mmCIF file of C-alpha atoms and ligand atoms in Angstrom:
data_model
loop_
_atom_site.group_PDB
_atom_site.id
_atom_site.type_symbol
_atom_site.label_atom_id
_atom_site.label_comp_id
_atom_site.label_asym_id
_atom_site.label_seq_id
_atom_site.Cartn_x
_atom_site.Cartn_y
_atom_site.Cartn_z
ATOM 1 C CA MET A 87 94.995 0.846 129.660
ATOM 2 C CA ASP A 88 93.088 3.760 128.094
ATOM 3 C CA LEU A 89 95.410 4.866 125.340
ATOM 4 C CA THR A 90 93.931 8.377 125.055
ATOM 5 C CA GLY A 91 96.746 10.903 125.590
ATOM 6 C CA LYS A 92 99.288 8.116 126.378
ATOM 7 C CA VAL A 93 102.736 8.417 124.858
ATOM 8 C CA ALA A 94 104.270 5.522 122.890
ATOM 9 C CA LEU A 95 107.718 5.016 121.433
ATOM 10 C CA VAL A 96 107.867 2.427 118.615
ATOM 11 C CA THR A 97 111.220 1.353 116.984
ATOM 12 C CA GLY A 98 111.217 0.129 113.407
ATOM 13 C CA ALA A 99 108.043 2.196 112.959
ATOM 14 C CA ALA A 100 108.458 3.130 109.241
ATOM 15 C CA GLN A 101 107.091 -0.105 107.847
ATOM 16 C CA GLY A 102 105.836 -3.521 108.596
ATOM 17 C CA ILE A 103 104.611 -4.454 112.094
ATOM 18 C CA GLY A 104 105.953 -1.314 113.674
ATOM 19 C CA ARG A 105 104.040 0.918 111.261
ATOM 20 C CA SER A 106 100.902 -1.113 111.921
ATOM 21 C CA PHE A 107 101.509 -0.716 115.693
ATOM 22 C CA SER A 108 101.976 3.017 115.279
ATOM 23 C CA GLU A 109 98.762 3.459 113.222
ATOM 24 C CA ALA A 110 96.769 1.502 115.850
ATOM 25 C CA LEU A 111 98.167 3.498 118.760
ATOM 26 C CA LEU A 112 97.336 6.817 116.987
ATOM 27 C CA ARG A 113 93.828 5.487 116.171
ATOM 28 C CA HIS A 114 93.307 4.799 119.893
ATOM 29 C CA GLY A 115 94.256 8.350 120.808
ATOM 30 C CA ALA A 116 97.909 7.874 121.758
ATOM 31 C CA LYS A 117 100.859 10.055 120.742
ATOM 32 C CA VAL A 118 103.606 8.133 119.029
ATOM 33 C CA ALA A 119 107.391 8.602 118.493
ATOM 34 C CA LEU A 120 108.291 6.824 115.316
ATOM 35 C CA LEU A 121 111.872 5.691 115.347
ATOM 36 C CA ASP A 122 113.502 4.200 112.266
ATOM 37 C CA LEU A 123 116.889 3.825 110.534
ATOM 38 C CA ASN A 124 115.333 4.494 107.133
ATOM 39 C CA MET A 125 114.937 8.213 106.792
ATOM 40 C CA SER A 126 112.866 8.198 103.557
ATOM 41 C CA ALA A 127 110.603 5.481 104.704
ATOM 42 C CA GLY A 128 110.169 7.184 108.048
ATOM 43 C CA GLU A 129 109.366 10.547 106.493
ATOM 44 C CA ALA A 130 106.892 8.864 104.028
ATOM 45 C CA CYS A 131 105.286 7.058 106.988
ATOM 46 C CA LYS A 132 104.978 10.282 108.949
ATOM 47 C CA LYS A 133 103.440 12.047 105.943
ATOM 48 C CA ALA A 134 100.869 9.325 105.508
ATOM 49 C CA LEU A 135 99.989 9.314 109.157
ATOM 50 C CA ASP A 136 99.549 13.102 109.152
ATOM 51 C CA GLY A 137 96.963 12.625 106.425
ATOM 52 C CA GLU A 138 94.843 10.614 108.868
ATOM 53 C CA PHE A 139 95.815 11.857 112.268
ATOM 54 C CA ASP A 140 96.755 15.194 113.934
ATOM 55 C CA ALA A 141 100.370 15.939 112.914
ATOM 56 C CA ALA A 142 101.108 16.987 116.499
ATOM 57 C CA SER A 143 100.335 13.397 117.636
ATOM 58 C CA SER A 144 103.330 11.795 116.047
ATOM 59 C CA LEU A 145 107.081 12.573 115.703
ATOM 60 C CA PHE A 146 109.443 10.832 113.269
ATOM 61 C CA ILE A 147 113.027 10.411 114.712
ATOM 62 C CA ALA A 148 115.622 9.088 112.424
ATOM 63 C CA CYS A 149 117.420 6.656 114.763
ATOM 64 C CA ASP A 150 119.711 3.607 114.473
ATOM 65 C CA VAL A 151 118.636 1.676 117.513
ATOM 66 C CA GLY A 152 122.039 -0.129 117.212
ATOM 67 C CA ALA A 153 123.761 3.094 118.093
ATOM 68 C CA GLU A 154 123.609 3.766 121.796
ATOM 69 C CA GLU A 155 123.755 7.559 121.726
ATOM 70 C CA GLU A 156 121.140 7.789 118.926
ATOM 71 C CA LEU A 157 118.687 5.540 120.931
ATOM 72 C CA LYS A 158 119.272 7.550 124.032
ATOM 73 C CA CYS A 159 118.730 10.840 122.202
ATOM 74 C CA ALA A 160 115.531 9.504 120.601
ATOM 75 C CA PHE A 161 114.066 8.663 124.023
ATOM 76 C CA LYS A 162 115.074 12.186 125.274
ATOM 77 C CA LYS A 163 113.512 13.876 122.315
ATOM 78 C CA THR A 164 110.306 11.905 122.842
ATOM 79 C CA ILE A 165 110.002 13.060 126.457
ATOM 80 C CA GLU A 166 110.979 16.597 125.592
ATOM 81 C CA LEU A 167 108.163 16.861 122.953
ATOM 82 C CA PHE A 168 105.407 14.760 124.582
ATOM 83 C CA GLY A 169 106.240 15.277 128.171
ATOM 84 C CA SER A 170 106.030 11.655 129.347
ATOM 85 C CA LEU A 171 106.365 8.012 128.259
ATOM 86 C CA ASP A 172 103.899 5.181 128.805
ATOM 87 C CA ILE A 173 104.521 2.552 126.171
ATOM 88 C CA VAL A 174 107.627 1.287 124.452
ATOM 89 C CA CYS A 175 107.568 -1.227 121.563
ATOM 90 C CA ASN A 176 111.095 -2.547 120.947
ATOM 91 C CA ASN A 177 110.051 -3.753 117.510
ATOM 92 C CA ALA A 178 113.002 -3.033 115.166
ATOM 93 C CA GLY A 179 114.612 -6.258 113.933
ATOM 94 C CA ILE A 180 116.589 -7.688 111.043
ATOM 95 C CA ASN A 181 117.187 -11.141 109.569
ATOM 96 C CA ASN A 182 120.837 -11.178 108.423
ATOM 97 C CA GLU A 183 122.775 -14.382 108.901
ATOM 98 C CA HIS A 184 125.609 -12.987 106.807
ATOM 99 C CA ASN A 185 126.212 -9.957 109.015
ATOM 100 C CA TRP A 186 125.239 -11.891 112.086
ATOM 101 C CA GLU A 187 126.947 -9.447 114.462
ATOM 102 C CA GLN A 188 124.620 -6.756 113.220
ATOM 103 C CA THR A 189 121.625 -9.030 113.821
ATOM 104 C CA ILE A 190 122.710 -9.497 117.384
ATOM 105 C CA ASN A 191 123.157 -5.748 117.838
ATOM 106 C CA VAL A 192 119.834 -4.811 116.401
ATOM 107 C CA ASN A 193 117.623 -7.725 117.610
ATOM 108 C CA LEU A 194 119.073 -8.309 121.036
ATOM 109 C CA THR A 195 121.510 -5.582 122.271
ATOM 110 C CA SER A 196 119.274 -2.750 121.151
ATOM 111 C CA MET A 197 116.134 -4.425 122.548
ATOM 112 C CA ILE A 198 117.839 -4.767 126.000
ATOM 113 C CA ARG A 199 118.998 -1.056 125.814
ATOM 114 C CA GLY A 200 115.529 0.058 124.712
ATOM 115 C CA THR A 201 114.080 -1.808 127.702
ATOM 116 C CA TYR A 202 116.548 -0.231 130.151
ATOM 117 C CA LEU A 203 115.946 3.204 128.649
ATOM 118 C CA ALA A 204 112.242 2.708 129.002
ATOM 119 C CA LEU A 205 112.628 1.694 132.611
ATOM 120 C CA ASP A 206 114.855 4.756 133.201
ATOM 121 C CA TYR A 207 111.790 6.993 132.334
ATOM 122 C CA MET A 208 108.809 4.788 133.342
ATOM 123 C CA SER A 209 109.917 2.856 136.430
ATOM 124 C CA LYS A 210 108.364 4.013 139.772
ATOM 125 C CA GLU A 211 111.867 3.307 141.156
ATOM 126 C CA ASN A 212 113.047 6.320 139.087
ATOM 127 C CA GLY A 213 110.001 8.586 139.894
ATOM 128 C CA GLY A 214 108.137 7.367 136.866
ATOM 129 C CA LYS A 215 104.428 6.403 136.655
ATOM 130 C CA GLY A 216 104.813 2.953 135.318
ATOM 131 C CA GLY A 217 103.990 1.656 131.885
ATOM 132 C CA VAL A 218 104.221 -1.165 129.391
ATOM 133 C CA ILE A 219 107.072 -2.522 127.375
ATOM 134 C CA VAL A 220 106.465 -4.909 124.398
ATOM 135 C CA ASN A 221 109.569 -6.653 122.923
ATOM 136 C CA MET A 222 109.177 -8.216 119.543
ATOM 137 C CA ALA A 223 110.439 -11.766 119.407
ATOM 138 C CA SER A 224 109.264 -14.480 116.996
ATOM 139 C CA LEU A 225 108.306 -18.049 116.963
ATOM 140 C CA ALA A 226 112.015 -18.491 116.290
ATOM 141 C CA GLY A 227 112.341 -17.376 119.880
ATOM 142 C CA ILE A 228 110.727 -20.690 120.922
ATOM 143 C CA PHE A 229 111.334 -23.112 117.986
ATOM 144 C CA PRO A 230 114.923 -23.178 116.655
ATOM 145 C CA ALA A 231 115.249 -22.506 112.920
ATOM 146 C CA ALA A 232 118.079 -24.442 111.245
ATOM 147 C CA HIS A 233 118.007 -21.813 108.467
ATOM 148 C CA GLY A 234 118.503 -18.968 110.887
ATOM 149 C CA PRO A 235 120.557 -19.904 113.876
ATOM 150 C CA VAL A 236 121.659 -16.448 114.795
ATOM 151 C CA TYR A 237 118.203 -15.010 114.241
ATOM 152 C CA THR A 238 116.927 -17.804 116.451
ATOM 153 C CA ALA A 239 119.550 -16.944 119.152
ATOM 154 C CA THR A 240 118.469 -13.288 119.186
ATOM 155 C CA LYS A 241 114.840 -14.104 119.479
ATOM 156 C CA HIS A 242 115.414 -16.758 122.223
ATOM 157 C CA GLY A 243 117.316 -13.920 123.900
ATOM 158 C CA VAL A 244 114.430 -11.537 123.559
ATOM 159 C CA VAL A 245 112.096 -14.140 125.183
ATOM 160 C CA GLY A 246 114.533 -14.987 127.970
ATOM 161 C CA PHE A 247 115.420 -11.413 128.801
ATOM 162 C CA THR A 248 111.747 -10.262 128.710
ATOM 163 C CA ARG A 249 110.597 -13.010 131.039
ATOM 164 C CA ALA A 250 113.481 -12.319 133.510
ATOM 165 C CA ILE A 251 113.213 -8.533 133.430
ATOM 166 C CA ALA A 252 109.432 -8.778 133.884
ATOM 167 C CA ALA A 253 110.070 -10.805 137.065
ATOM 168 C CA THR A 254 112.590 -8.155 138.270
ATOM 169 C CA SER A 255 109.959 -5.483 137.607
ATOM 170 C CA LYS A 256 107.451 -7.392 139.715
ATOM 171 C CA LEU A 257 109.901 -8.092 142.523
ATOM 172 C CA LEU A 258 111.071 -4.507 142.687
ATOM 173 C CA ASP A 259 107.640 -2.949 141.991
ATOM 174 C CA TYR A 260 108.685 -0.955 138.969
ATOM 175 C CA GLY A 261 105.158 -0.542 137.959
ATOM 176 C CA VAL A 262 106.101 -1.580 134.385
ATOM 177 C CA ARG A 263 104.643 -4.618 132.637
ATOM 178 C CA ILE A 264 107.092 -6.240 130.139
ATOM 179 C CA ASN A 265 105.845 -8.834 127.569
ATOM 180 C CA THR A 266 106.999 -10.374 124.339
ATOM 181 C CA ILE A 267 105.231 -11.248 121.067
ATOM 182 C CA CYS A 268 106.253 -14.273 119.060
ATOM 183 C CA PRO A 269 104.591 -14.234 115.617
ATOM 184 C CA ALA A 270 104.986 -16.824 112.926
ATOM 185 C CA PHE A 271 105.541 -15.543 109.359
ATOM 186 C CA VAL A 272 104.004 -12.074 108.828
ATOM 187 C CA ASP A 273 103.334 -10.276 105.592
ATOM 188 C CA THR A 274 106.095 -7.525 105.716
ATOM 189 C CA PRO A 275 109.179 -6.695 103.811
ATOM 190 C CA LEU A 276 111.398 -8.665 106.354
ATOM 191 C CA LEU A 277 109.786 -11.860 105.266
ATOM 192 C CA ASN A 278 111.386 -11.404 101.836
ATOM 193 C CA SER A 279 114.853 -11.658 103.422
ATOM 194 C CA VAL A 280 114.571 -15.478 103.240
ATOM 195 C CA ASN A 281 114.804 -15.134 99.433
ATOM 196 C CA GLN A 282 117.995 -12.989 99.627
ATOM 197 C CA GLU A 283 121.336 -14.639 99.569
ATOM 198 C CA GLN A 284 122.936 -11.574 101.064
ATOM 199 C CA MET A 285 120.756 -11.913 104.046
ATOM 200 C CA MET A 286 120.608 -15.736 104.376
ATOM 201 C CA GLY A 287 124.409 -16.163 103.872
ATOM 202 C CA ARG A 288 125.491 -19.839 104.112
ATOM 203 C CA TYR A 289 121.825 -20.816 104.910
ATOM 204 C CA TYR A 290 120.535 -19.688 101.512
ATOM 205 C CA ILE A 291 120.741 -23.401 100.605
ATOM 206 C CA PHE A 292 117.651 -23.808 102.714
ATOM 207 C CA LYS A 293 115.561 -21.364 100.595
ATOM 208 C CA ASP A 294 113.348 -24.023 99.193
ATOM 209 C CA THR A 295 112.773 -25.536 102.691
ATOM 210 C CA VAL A 296 111.742 -22.139 103.967
ATOM 211 C CA LYS A 297 109.398 -21.540 101.078
ATOM 212 C CA LYS A 298 107.695 -24.852 102.122
ATOM 213 C CA LEU A 299 107.646 -23.779 105.787
ATOM 214 C CA ILE A 300 105.907 -20.600 104.754
ATOM 215 C CA GLN A 301 103.448 -22.431 102.578
ATOM 216 C CA HIS A 302 102.762 -24.829 105.424
ATOM 217 C CA TYR A 303 102.389 -22.321 108.227
ATOM 218 C CA GLY A 304 100.869 -19.571 106.215
ATOM 219 C CA ILE A 305 101.463 -15.791 106.377
ATOM 220 C CA LEU A 306 99.886 -13.594 108.967
ATOM 221 C CA ASP A 307 98.494 -10.099 108.364
ATOM 222 C CA PRO A 308 100.102 -7.452 110.533
ATOM 223 C CA SER A 309 96.644 -6.521 111.779
ATOM 224 C CA LEU A 310 96.705 -9.697 113.904
ATOM 225 C CA ILE A 311 99.909 -8.761 115.473
ATOM 226 C CA VAL A 312 98.224 -5.449 116.341
ATOM 227 C CA GLN A 313 95.528 -7.327 118.038
ATOM 228 C CA GLY A 314 98.134 -8.997 120.132
ATOM 229 C CA LEU A 315 99.648 -5.722 121.045
ATOM 230 C CA MET A 316 96.191 -4.319 122.033
ATOM 231 C CA LYS A 317 95.559 -7.374 124.167
ATOM 232 C CA ILE A 318 98.771 -6.815 126.027
ATOM 233 C CA LEU A 319 98.061 -3.112 126.584
ATOM 234 C CA GLN A 320 94.454 -3.770 127.753
ATOM 235 C CA GLU A 321 95.021 -6.789 130.072
ATOM 236 C CA GLU A 322 96.728 -5.407 133.111
ATOM 237 C CA GLU A 323 97.568 -8.921 134.473
ATOM 238 C CA LEU A 324 99.889 -9.716 131.597
ATOM 239 C CA ASN A 325 103.548 -9.415 132.714
ATOM 240 C CA GLY A 326 106.339 -11.732 131.528
ATOM 241 C CA ALA A 327 103.892 -13.255 129.092
ATOM 242 C CA VAL A 328 105.124 -14.991 125.922
ATOM 243 C CA MET A 329 102.370 -14.355 123.347
ATOM 244 C CA LYS A 330 102.409 -16.616 120.319
ATOM 245 C CA ILE A 331 100.560 -15.761 117.103
ATOM 246 C CA THR A 332 99.973 -18.411 114.385
ATOM 247 C CA LYS A 333 97.591 -19.050 111.539
ATOM 248 C CA SER A 334 96.469 -22.262 113.183
ATOM 249 C CA LYS A 335 95.870 -21.062 116.736
ATOM 250 C CA GLY A 336 95.686 -17.290 116.479
ATOM 251 C CA ILE A 337 96.686 -15.478 119.667
ATOM 252 C CA HIS A 338 97.795 -17.821 122.415
ATOM 253 C CA PHE A 339 100.590 -18.092 125.021
ATOM 254 C CA GLU A 340 103.539 -20.279 125.685
ATOM 255 C CA ILE A 341 103.208 -22.035 129.047
ATOM 256 C CA TYR A 342 106.416 -22.768 130.997
ATOM 257 C CA GLU A 343 106.814 -25.259 133.790
ATOM 258 C CA THR A 344 110.212 -24.003 134.955
ATOM 259 C CA ALA A 345 109.832 -21.550 137.797
ATOM 260 C CA LEU A 346 111.719 -18.291 138.174
ATOM 261 C CA ILE A 347 115.300 -18.796 139.534
ATOM 262 C CA GLN A 348 114.836 -16.599 142.498
ATOM 263 C CA PRO A 349 117.423 -15.713 145.231
ATOM 264 C CA GLU A 350 116.549 -17.103 148.569
ATOM 265 C CA VAL A 351 114.887 -14.313 150.491
ATOM 266 C CA LYS A 352 115.744 -14.935 154.170
HETATM 267 N N1 NAD B 82 107.868 -10.453 109.289
HETATM 268 C C1 NAD B 82 107.898 -11.558 109.970
HETATM 269 O O1 NAD B 82 107.662 -12.695 109.438
HETATM 270 C C2 NAD B 82 108.178 -11.490 111.513
HETATM 271 C C3 NAD B 82 107.783 -12.636 112.250
HETATM 272 C C4 NAD B 82 108.083 -12.696 113.606
HETATM 273 C C5 NAD B 82 108.666 -11.567 114.234
HETATM 274 N N2 NAD B 82 109.098 -10.507 113.420
HETATM 275 C C6 NAD B 82 109.804 -9.474 114.116
HETATM 276 O O2 NAD B 82 108.940 -8.245 114.105
HETATM 277 C C7 NAD B 82 109.741 -7.115 114.087
HETATM 278 C C8 NAD B 82 109.374 -6.203 112.942
HETATM 279 O O3 NAD B 82 109.674 -6.872 111.744
HETATM 280 P P1 NAD B 82 108.957 -6.518 110.418
HETATM 281 O O4 NAD B 82 108.545 -7.885 109.769
HETATM 282 O O5 NAD B 82 107.986 -5.508 110.616
HETATM 283 O O6 NAD B 82 110.219 -5.988 109.597
HETATM 284 P P2 NAD B 82 110.338 -4.919 108.476
HETATM 285 O O7 NAD B 82 111.706 -5.107 107.867
HETATM 286 O O8 NAD B 82 109.171 -4.873 107.545
HETATM 287 O O9 NAD B 82 110.335 -3.545 109.295
HETATM 288 C C9 NAD B 82 111.404 -3.356 110.230
HETATM 289 C C10 NAD B 82 111.648 -1.886 110.426
HETATM 290 O O10 NAD B 82 112.748 -1.716 111.260
HETATM 291 C C11 NAD B 82 113.683 -0.766 110.767
HETATM 292 N N3 NAD B 82 115.026 -1.102 111.240
HETATM 293 C C12 NAD B 82 115.834 -2.090 110.901
HETATM 294 N N4 NAD B 82 117.030 -1.933 111.499
HETATM 295 C C13 NAD B 82 116.971 -0.809 112.300
HETATM 296 C C14 NAD B 82 117.823 -0.082 113.148
HETATM 297 N N5 NAD B 82 119.084 -0.539 113.314
HETATM 298 N N6 NAD B 82 117.435 0.972 113.805
HETATM 299 C C15 NAD B 82 116.129 1.441 113.585
HETATM 300 N N7 NAD B 82 115.270 0.867 112.718
HETATM 301 C C16 NAD B 82 115.656 -0.270 112.131
HETATM 302 C C17 NAD B 82 113.571 -0.902 109.232
HETATM 303 O O11 NAD B 82 114.032 0.219 108.559
HETATM 304 C C18 NAD B 82 112.125 -1.216 109.045
HETATM 305 O O12 NAD B 82 111.370 0.022 108.839
HETATM 306 C C19 NAD B 82 111.260 -7.564 113.973
HETATM 307 O O13 NAD B 82 111.793 -7.592 115.334
HETATM 308 C C20 NAD B 82 111.101 -8.978 113.457
HETATM 309 O O14 NAD B 82 112.140 -9.879 113.806
HETATM 310 C C21 NAD B 82 108.792 -10.430 112.062
HETATM 311 C C1 LIG B 83 113.322 -17.952 111.321
HETATM 312 C C2 LIG B 83 114.649 -17.652 110.791
HETATM 313 C C3 LIG B 83 114.756 -16.667 109.575
HETATM 314 O O1 LIG B 83 115.592 -17.210 108.585
HETATM 315 C C4 LIG B 83 113.393 -16.396 108.966
HETATM 316 C C5 LIG B 83 112.842 -15.210 109.181
HETATM 317 C C6 LIG B 83 111.495 -15.021 108.520
HETATM 318 C C7 LIG B 83 110.528 -14.375 109.151
HETATM 319 C C8 LIG B 83 110.626 -13.840 110.509
HETATM 320 C C9 LIG B 83 110.602 -14.905 111.612
HETATM 321 O O2 LIG B 83 110.513 -14.284 112.828
HETATM 322 C C10 LIG B 83 109.456 -15.833 111.388
HETATM 323 C C11 LIG B 83 109.466 -17.102 112.005
HETATM 324 C C12 LIG B 83 108.347 -17.994 111.728
HETATM 325 C C13 LIG B 83 108.376 -19.305 112.140
HETATM 326 C C14 LIG B 83 107.236 -20.147 111.943
HETATM 327 C C15 LIG B 83 106.988 -21.324 112.300
HETATM 328 C C16 LIG B 83 107.960 -22.330 112.885
HETATM 329 O O3 LIG B 83 109.009 -21.606 113.632
HETATM 330 C C17 LIG B 83 107.456 -23.383 113.755
HETATM 331 C C18 LIG B 83 105.976 -23.194 114.250
HETATM 332 C C19 LIG B 83 105.614 -24.434 115.102
HETATM 333 C C20 LIG B 83 104.074 -24.247 115.489
HETATM 334 O O4 LIG B 83 103.379 -23.386 114.887
HETATM 335 O O5 LIG B 83 103.776 -25.024 116.365
#
């Protein structure tokens, strides 16, 4: 996909992986809607991006992706300003085992809603011109983390939903490719959540174990996750792919033996 003039919507864009995605998309000539709950961080991010890119190429929209009407409104504003939608990165996520219901709402429910909203605008079935959706999972979407069972559940959900809706998109010819990225530990503010009892809740007892895990597996720079995003955008054959990103193996893919559970087509 040539990104020049394309329109992207990135959730959780104010910092971390989402900000790195947004910078890279702008650098490749795309227009970007920056959605984030954190107003101050979002405005600071927009100001910094305006120092490097045309201010008309990005739009910060304060949005809690966990609030249905706010997310719907953010998509509407994006289309109203930029006129189309080609790429959606459902990136926003939290790691909160204490308020685990919020974790489910942000990491899973909002990702599903963001995917459906993206399909509303991009799917050929709805008169759209197709596009690409990237849902941020985690290696915890493949390997269960004893110190984060709810986070693990949400990321397993991201992987499962993405693989299934990608198959739906292919079967119904939506013209939309849907893939997920599963990084190991990445150098962003979220990583610090493992050191916060208010985030880890009853699993704070594992804090030393997690520190050893991080030492063992290492910490990835967000720029490598950006490389994964660019690979997905550029390689048109990727749909339903589960991209893993680790220090040891870099960018690689989970291979599944189980076939799609597909209705008998008589
Ligand atoms: N950092 C890691 O080690 C790591 C590893 C694998 C996967 N991930 C996933 O990558 C994604 C991005 O994580 P990150 O490390 O950049 O985190 P981060 O905390 O650095 O950034 C997340 C951004 O999302 C925003 N956000 C949080 N809740 C929101 C909401 N309800 N509505 C809108 N915005 C909201 C935050 O304000 C923040 O700007 C998440 O889905 C995370 O689970 C992170
Ligand atoms: C994972 C639960 C939560 O408490 C921690 C969150 C911290 C960072 C975000 C999370 O997405 C990162 C997960 C990283 C996992 C890394 C490695 C292991 O899951 C196992 C890797 C096995 C392998 O590389 O083969």
